[in-house]
Coordinates of C-alpha atoms in Angstrom, one line a residue:
X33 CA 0.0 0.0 0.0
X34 CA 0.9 3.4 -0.1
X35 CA 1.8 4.1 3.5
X36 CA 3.6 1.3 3.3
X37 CA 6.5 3.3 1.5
X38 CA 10.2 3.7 2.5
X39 CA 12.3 3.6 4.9
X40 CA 14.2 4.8 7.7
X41 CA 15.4 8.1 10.1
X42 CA 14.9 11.6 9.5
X43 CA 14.1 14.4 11.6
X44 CA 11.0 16.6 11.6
X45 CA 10.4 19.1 9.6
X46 CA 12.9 22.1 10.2
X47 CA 14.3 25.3 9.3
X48 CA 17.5 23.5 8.4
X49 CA 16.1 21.8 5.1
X50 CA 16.8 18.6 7.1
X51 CA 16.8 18.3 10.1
X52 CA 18.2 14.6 10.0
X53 CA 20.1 12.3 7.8
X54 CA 19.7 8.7 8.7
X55 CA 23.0 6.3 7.2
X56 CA 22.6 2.4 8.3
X57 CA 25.7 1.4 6.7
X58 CA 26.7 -1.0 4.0
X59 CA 25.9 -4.1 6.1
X60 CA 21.9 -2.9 6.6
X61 CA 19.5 -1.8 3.9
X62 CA 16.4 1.0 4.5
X63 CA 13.7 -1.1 3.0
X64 CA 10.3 0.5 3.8
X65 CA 9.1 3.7 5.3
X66 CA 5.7 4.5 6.9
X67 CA 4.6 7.9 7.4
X68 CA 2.2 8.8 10.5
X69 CA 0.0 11.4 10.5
X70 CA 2.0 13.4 12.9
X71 CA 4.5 14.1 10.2
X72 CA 7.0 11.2 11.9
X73 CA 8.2 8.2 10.3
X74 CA 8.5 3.8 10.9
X75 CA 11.2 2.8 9.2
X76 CA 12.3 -1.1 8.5
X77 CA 15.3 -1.8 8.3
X78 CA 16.7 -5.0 6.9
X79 CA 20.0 -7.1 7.8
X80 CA 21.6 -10.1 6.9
X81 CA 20.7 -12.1 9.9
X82 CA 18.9 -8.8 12.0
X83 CA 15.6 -6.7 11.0
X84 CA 14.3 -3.5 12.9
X85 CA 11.5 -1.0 12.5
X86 CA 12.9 2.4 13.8
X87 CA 10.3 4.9 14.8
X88 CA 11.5 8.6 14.1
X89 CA 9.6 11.4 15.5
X90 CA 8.6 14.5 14.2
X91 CA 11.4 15.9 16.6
X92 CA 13.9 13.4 15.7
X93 CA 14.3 11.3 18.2
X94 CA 15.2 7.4 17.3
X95 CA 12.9 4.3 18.8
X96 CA 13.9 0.7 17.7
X97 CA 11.7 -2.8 17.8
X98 CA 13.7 -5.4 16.6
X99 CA 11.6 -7.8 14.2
X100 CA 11.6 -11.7 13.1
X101 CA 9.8 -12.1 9.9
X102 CA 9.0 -8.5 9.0
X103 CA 6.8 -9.1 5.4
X104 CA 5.2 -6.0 5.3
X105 CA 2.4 -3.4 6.8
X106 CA 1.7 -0.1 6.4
X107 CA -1.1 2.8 8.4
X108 CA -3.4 1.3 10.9
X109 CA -6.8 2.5 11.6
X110 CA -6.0 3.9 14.8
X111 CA -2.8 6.0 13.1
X112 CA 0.2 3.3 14.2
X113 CA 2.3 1.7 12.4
X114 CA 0.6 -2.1 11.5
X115 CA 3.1 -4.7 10.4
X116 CA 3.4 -8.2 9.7
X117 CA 6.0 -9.6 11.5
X118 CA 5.8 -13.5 10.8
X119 CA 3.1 -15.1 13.4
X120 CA 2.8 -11.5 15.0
X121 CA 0.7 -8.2 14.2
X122 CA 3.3 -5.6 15.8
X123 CA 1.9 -2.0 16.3
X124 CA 4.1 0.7 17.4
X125 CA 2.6 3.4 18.7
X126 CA 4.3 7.4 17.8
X127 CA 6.7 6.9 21.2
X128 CA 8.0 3.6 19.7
X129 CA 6.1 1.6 22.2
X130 CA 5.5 -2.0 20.6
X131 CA 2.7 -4.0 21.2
X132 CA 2.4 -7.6 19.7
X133 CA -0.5 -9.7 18.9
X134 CA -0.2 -13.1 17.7
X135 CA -2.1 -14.0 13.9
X136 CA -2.4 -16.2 11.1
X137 CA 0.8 -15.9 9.6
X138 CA 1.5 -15.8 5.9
X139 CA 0.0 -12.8 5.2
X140 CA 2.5 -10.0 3.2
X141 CA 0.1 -6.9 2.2
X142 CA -2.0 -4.3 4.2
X143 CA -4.5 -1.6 3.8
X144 CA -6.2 0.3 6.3
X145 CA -10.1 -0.2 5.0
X146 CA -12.8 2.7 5.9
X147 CA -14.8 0.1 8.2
X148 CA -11.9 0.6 10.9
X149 CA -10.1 -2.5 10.0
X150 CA -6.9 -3.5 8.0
X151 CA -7.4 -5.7 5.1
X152 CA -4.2 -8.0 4.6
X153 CA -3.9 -10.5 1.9
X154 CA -1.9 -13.9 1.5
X155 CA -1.9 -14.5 -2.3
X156 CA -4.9 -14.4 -3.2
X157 CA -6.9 -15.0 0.0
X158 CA -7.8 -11.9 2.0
X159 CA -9.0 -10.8 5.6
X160 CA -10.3 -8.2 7.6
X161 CA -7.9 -8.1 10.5
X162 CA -8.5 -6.1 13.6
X163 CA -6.6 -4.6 16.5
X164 CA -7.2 -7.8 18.8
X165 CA -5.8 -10.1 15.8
X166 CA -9.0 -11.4 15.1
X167 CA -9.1 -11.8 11.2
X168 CA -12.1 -12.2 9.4
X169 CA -12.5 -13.7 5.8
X170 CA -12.2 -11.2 3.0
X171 CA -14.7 -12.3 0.0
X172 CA -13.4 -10.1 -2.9
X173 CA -15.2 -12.1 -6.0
X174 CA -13.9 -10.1 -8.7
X175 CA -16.2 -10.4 -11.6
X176 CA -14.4 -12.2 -14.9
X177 CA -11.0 -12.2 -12.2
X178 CA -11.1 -15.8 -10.6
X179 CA -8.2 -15.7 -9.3
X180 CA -6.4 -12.0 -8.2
X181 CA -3.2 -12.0 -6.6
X182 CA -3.4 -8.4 -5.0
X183 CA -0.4 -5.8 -4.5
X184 CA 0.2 -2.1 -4.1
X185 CA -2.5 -1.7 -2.1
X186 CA -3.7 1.7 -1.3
X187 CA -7.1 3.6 0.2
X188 CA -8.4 6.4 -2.0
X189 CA -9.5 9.9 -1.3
X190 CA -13.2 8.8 -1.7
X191 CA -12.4 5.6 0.8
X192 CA -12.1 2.8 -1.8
X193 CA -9.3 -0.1 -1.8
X194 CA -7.3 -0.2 -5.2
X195 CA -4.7 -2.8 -5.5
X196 CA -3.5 -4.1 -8.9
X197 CA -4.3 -7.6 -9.2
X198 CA -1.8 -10.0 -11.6
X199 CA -3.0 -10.9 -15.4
X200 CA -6.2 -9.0 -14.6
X201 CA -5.4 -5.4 -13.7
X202 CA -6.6 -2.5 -11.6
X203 CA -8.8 -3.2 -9.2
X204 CA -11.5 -0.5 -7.2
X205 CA -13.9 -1.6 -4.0
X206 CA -15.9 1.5 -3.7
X207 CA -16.7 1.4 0.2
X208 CA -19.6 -1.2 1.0
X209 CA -19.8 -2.0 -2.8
X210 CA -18.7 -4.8 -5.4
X211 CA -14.9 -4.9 -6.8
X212 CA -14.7 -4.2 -10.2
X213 CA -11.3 -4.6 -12.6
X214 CA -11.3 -0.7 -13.7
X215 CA -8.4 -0.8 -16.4
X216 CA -5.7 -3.3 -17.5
X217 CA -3.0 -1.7 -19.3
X218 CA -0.1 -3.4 -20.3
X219 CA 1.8 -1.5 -17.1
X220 CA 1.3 -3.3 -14.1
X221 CA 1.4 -1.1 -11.5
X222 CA 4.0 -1.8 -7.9
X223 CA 3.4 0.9 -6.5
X224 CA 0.1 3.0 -6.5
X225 CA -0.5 6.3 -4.6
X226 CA -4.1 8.1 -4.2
X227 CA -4.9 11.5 -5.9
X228 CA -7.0 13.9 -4.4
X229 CA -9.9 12.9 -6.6
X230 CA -10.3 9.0 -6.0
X231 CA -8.2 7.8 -8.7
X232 CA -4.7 6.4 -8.5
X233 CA -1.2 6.9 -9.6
X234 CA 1.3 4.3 -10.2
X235 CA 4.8 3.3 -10.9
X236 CA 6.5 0.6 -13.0
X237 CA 9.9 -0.5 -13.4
X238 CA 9.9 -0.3 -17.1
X239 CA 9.6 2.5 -19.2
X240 CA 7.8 4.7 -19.5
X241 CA 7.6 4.5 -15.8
X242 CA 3.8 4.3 -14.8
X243 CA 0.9 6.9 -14.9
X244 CA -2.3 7.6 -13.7
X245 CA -6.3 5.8 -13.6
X246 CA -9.2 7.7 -12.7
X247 CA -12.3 6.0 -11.7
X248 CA -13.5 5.5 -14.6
X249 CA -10.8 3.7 -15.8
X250 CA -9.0 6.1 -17.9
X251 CA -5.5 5.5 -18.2
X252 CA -2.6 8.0 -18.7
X253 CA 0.6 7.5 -19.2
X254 CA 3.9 8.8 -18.3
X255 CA 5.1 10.9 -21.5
X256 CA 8.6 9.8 -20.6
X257 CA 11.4 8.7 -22.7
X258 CA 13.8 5.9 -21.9
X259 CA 12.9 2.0 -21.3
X260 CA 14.0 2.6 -17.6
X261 CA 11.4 2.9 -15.1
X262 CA 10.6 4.1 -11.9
X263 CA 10.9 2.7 -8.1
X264 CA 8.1 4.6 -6.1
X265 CA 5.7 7.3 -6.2
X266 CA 4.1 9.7 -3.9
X267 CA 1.5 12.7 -4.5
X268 CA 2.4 16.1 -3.3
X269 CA 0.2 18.0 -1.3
X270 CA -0.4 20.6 -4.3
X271 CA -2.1 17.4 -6.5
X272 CA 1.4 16.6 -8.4
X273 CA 2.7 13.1 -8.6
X274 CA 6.4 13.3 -8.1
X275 CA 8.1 9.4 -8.9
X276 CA 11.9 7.9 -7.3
X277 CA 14.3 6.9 -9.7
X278 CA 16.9 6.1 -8.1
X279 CA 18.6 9.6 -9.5
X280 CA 19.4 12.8 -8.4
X281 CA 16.1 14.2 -9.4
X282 CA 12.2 13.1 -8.8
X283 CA 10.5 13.1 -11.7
X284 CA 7.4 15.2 -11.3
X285 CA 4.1 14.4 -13.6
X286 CA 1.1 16.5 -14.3
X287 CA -2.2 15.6 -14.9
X288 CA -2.1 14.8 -18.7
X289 CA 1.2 12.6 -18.4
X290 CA 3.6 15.4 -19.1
X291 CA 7.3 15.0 -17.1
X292 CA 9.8 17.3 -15.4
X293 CA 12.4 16.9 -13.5
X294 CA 13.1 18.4 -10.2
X295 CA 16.2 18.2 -8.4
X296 CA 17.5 16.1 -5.0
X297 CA 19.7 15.6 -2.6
X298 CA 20.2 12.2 -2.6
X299 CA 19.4 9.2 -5.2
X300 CA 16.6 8.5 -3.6
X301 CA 14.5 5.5 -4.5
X302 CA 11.6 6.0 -2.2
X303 CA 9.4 8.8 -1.8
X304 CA 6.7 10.6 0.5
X305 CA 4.8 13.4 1.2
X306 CA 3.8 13.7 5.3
X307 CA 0.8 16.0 6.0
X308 CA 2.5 19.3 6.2
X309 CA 4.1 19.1 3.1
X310 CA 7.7 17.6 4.1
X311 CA 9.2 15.6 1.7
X312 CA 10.9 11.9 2.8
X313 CA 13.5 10.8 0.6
X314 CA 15.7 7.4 1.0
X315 CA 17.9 5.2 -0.5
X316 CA 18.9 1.7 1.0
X317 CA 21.6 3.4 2.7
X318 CA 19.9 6.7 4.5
X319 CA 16.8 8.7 4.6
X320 CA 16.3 12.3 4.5
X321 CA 13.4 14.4 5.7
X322 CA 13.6 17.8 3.3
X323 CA 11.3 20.0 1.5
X324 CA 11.1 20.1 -2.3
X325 CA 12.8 24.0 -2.1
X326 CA 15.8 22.2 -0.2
X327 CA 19.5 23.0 -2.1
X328 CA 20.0 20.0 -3.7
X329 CA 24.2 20.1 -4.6
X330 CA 26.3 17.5 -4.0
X331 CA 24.0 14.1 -5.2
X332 CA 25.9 11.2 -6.4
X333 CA 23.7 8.6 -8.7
X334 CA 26.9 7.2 -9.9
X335 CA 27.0 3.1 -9.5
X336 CA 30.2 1.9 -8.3
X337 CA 32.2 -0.2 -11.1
X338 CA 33.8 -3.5 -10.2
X339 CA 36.5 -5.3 -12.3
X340 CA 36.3 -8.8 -12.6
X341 CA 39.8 -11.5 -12.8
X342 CA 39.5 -13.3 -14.9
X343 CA 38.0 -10.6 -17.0
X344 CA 34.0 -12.9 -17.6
X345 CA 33.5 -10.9 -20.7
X346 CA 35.9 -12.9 -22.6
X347 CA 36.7 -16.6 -22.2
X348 CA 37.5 -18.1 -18.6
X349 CA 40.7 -19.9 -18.2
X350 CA 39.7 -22.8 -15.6
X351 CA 43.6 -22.9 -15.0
X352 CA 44.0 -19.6 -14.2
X353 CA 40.5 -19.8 -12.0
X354 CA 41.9 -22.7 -9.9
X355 CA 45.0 -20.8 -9.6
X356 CA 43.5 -18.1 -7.6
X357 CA 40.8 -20.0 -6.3
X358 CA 37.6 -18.8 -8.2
X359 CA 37.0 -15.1 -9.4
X360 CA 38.4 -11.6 -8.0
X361 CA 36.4 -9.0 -7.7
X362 CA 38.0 -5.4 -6.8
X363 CA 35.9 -1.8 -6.3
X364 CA 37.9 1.2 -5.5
X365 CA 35.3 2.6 -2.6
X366 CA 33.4 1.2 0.3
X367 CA 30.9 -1.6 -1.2
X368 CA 28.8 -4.1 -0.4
X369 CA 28.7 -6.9 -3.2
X370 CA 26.5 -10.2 -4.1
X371 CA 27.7 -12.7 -6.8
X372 CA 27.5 -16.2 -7.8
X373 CA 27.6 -18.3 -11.0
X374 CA 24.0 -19.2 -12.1
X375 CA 22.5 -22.3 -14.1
X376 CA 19.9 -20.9 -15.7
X377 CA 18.1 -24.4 -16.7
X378 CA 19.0 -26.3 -13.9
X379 CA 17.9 -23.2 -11.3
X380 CA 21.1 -23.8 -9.8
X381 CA 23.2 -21.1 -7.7
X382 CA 27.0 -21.6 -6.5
X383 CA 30.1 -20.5 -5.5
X384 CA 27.7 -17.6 -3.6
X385 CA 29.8 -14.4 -2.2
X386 CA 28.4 -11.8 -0.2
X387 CA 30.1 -9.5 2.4
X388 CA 30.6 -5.4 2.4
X389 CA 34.0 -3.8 3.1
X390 CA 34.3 -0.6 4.6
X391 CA 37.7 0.6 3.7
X392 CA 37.8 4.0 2.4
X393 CA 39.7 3.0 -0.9
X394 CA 37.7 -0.4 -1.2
X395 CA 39.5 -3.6 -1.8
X396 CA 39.4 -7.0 -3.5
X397 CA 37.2 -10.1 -2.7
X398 CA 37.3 -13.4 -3.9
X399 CA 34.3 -15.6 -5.0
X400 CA 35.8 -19.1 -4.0
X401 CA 34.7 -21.9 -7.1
X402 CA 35.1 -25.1 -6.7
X403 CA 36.7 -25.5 -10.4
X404 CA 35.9 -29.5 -11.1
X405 CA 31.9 -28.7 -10.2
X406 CA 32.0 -25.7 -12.6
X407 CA 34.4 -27.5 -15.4
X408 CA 31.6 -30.6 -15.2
X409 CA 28.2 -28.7 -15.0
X410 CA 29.7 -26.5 -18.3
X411 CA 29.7 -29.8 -20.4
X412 CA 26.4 -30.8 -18.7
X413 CA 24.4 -27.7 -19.8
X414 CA 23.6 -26.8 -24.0
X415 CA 23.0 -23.0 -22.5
X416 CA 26.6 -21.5 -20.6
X417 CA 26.4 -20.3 -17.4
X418 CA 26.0 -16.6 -16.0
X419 CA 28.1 -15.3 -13.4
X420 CA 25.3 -12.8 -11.6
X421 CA 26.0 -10.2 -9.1
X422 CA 25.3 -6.8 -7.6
X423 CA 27.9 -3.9 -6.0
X424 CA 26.2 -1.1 -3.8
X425 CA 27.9 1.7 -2.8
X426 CA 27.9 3.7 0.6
X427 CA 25.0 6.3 -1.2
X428 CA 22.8 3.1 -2.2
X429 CA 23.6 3.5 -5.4
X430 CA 23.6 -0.3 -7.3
X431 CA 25.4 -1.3 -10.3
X432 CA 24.7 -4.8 -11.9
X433 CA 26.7 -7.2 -14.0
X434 CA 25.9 -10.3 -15.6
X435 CA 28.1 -12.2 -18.1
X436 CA 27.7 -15.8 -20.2
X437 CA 30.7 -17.6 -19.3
X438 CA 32.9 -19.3 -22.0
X439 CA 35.0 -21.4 -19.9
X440 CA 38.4 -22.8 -21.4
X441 CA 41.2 -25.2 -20.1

């Protein structure tokens, strides 16, 4: 849903156009941000084998609740932060006081509906879930949709759920009233964000990067160029949709689909508005809270570049591989990387590396192979292998390689 945002730290709005600048490090990743109606923030954030939600208030003062199997939440009804933490429905309150209340598990989206209760959805089975944990079926027949799989949920200005539901499209339950499958473009929408007029926004991670439905289905596109898309969206208090691309800039839309962009900090790839007209901004590695007038010098969108020994774009020596025990892989700044050979047919990982370094110039990590496994799978598989991985840098930005490996003696 659409309270069910970004991420994590950030001070209340100030004169200062932040008053706060969250960083969790290379080893921890801001995955989600709620904002409350108070103009504070709940923050998840995500670790290799630790999770937290971190409660900022509008002054700036830090709360954390450690989690177990955060999936998801968003907004309650009663204006806390409701999330699904495996068997638990864990509400913190605007202090950061926790209160946990055992439920089905498996559940992995939330709304807050108008009837005072959160609807929450496990695939395609829904509930109305209250306070107490007492979860009531959720009949959402969705005439020629038998079978919805709901995401991006979000409550519009006139009260009704939207959620865009796989291979059938965008979905509207006016309040009280049946669900009905208001437009299907070929965009399927990740994240959607009310307007001020009961229709929805939404983003996509392909060009042209989402758009906007009204009720009565009318779709508008994004008029912008580029088959890159867009990683969250959030409506401004003046009516403008204003979409995270990971950049130094928002890209701001206008009613008929027309683009701009407008300028930021940080490369931010989540987005909100809180009630005053504060704008949240975050990437996996820090949040800011900032207004849309704030200076916005010294952004770096650049990805970090990682070089590769033996160099996977032309063919691998396995000699030279057992030599130095698998692959090298060197980045010349503070990093966090994730890589492994891949069978693409056989949906088979190995030789998995993933650590961060913290050095200020970076350094080099190996990616240990065992060389006989890769040597006999390679003569085992008509399709090569891929060696797959990731590098993020201590601004969040992510650069990605992938190469077909042409192994040789």
């Amino acid at each position: 849903m659409r309270a069910f945002c970004t991420i994590i730290a950030l001070l209340a709005l100030a004169a200062p156009a932040h008053a706060a600048d969250l960083r969790v490090g290379l080893k921890s990743s801001v995955r989600q941000l709620i904002v409350g109606p108070d103009g504070g923030a709940w923050a998840h954030v995500s670790a290799t084998r630790s999770s937290r939600v971190v409660r900022i208030t509008p002054q700036g003062a830090q709360r954390s609740t450690r989690t177990s199997a955060y999936v998801g939440g968003g907004l309650g009804p009663d204006g806390r932060a409701w999330l699904l933490d495996g068997p638990d429905l864990l509400r913190i309150d605007g202090n950061g006081l926790a209160t946990r209340t055992p439920v089905a598990a498996g559940y992995d989206e939330l709304v807050t509906a108008p009837d005072g209760t959160a609807w929450v959805f496990d695939g395609e089975n829904g509930a109305r879930l209250a306070a107490d944990g007492t979860a009531q079926p959720l009949d959402l027949a969705i005439p020629g949709c038998p079978k919805a799989y709901p995401h991006g949920l979000t409550r519009a200005a006139d009260g009704a759920i939207w959620f865009y539901a796989s291979h059938c499209g965008f979905v509207r339950v006016p309040p009280g009233g049946t669900p009905t499958v208001v437009a299907n473009p070929d965009e399927a929408g990740t994240i959607l964000a009310p307007d001020a007029h009961g229709g929805i926004w939404f983003s996509v991670h392909i060009g042209p990067g989402g758009g906007h439905v009204d009720t009565s289905g009318r779709v508008t596109l994004l008029k912008r160029p580029g088959h890159l898309g867009t990683r969250d969206v959030a409506v401004a208090p003046d009516g403008s949709a204003y979409y995270a691309t990971g950049q130094c800039f928002l890209t701001r839309a206008a009613a008929d689909g027309r683009v701009s962009r407008h300028p930021i900090a940080v490369p931010a790839t989540l987005v909100d508005f809180d009630a005053a007209g504060g704008l949240w901004l975050a990437t996996p590695s820090r949040v800011r809270h900032t207004t849309l007038d704030a200076p916005a010098a010294g952004c770096d969108d650049t990805p970090p570049t990682v070089r590769i020994v033996p160099d996977p774009a032309k063919p691998v020596s396995l000699a030279a591989l057992r030599r130095q025990g698998g692959f090298k892989l060197t980045v010349g700044e503070p990093f966090q990387v994730e890589a492994y050979v891949f069978d693409g047919p056989g949906d088979y990982s190995f030789g998995h590396v993933y650590t961060s370094v913290t050095a200020r110039g970076g350094r080099t990590v190996r990616m240990a192979l065992d060389v006989d496994e890769l040597r006999d799978l390679a003569r085992q598989r008509d399709e090569p292998l891929a060696l797959v991985g990731t590098v993020r840098d201590r601004e969040g930005n992510e650069g990605g390689f992938e190469h077909e490996l042409r192994l040789k003696p």
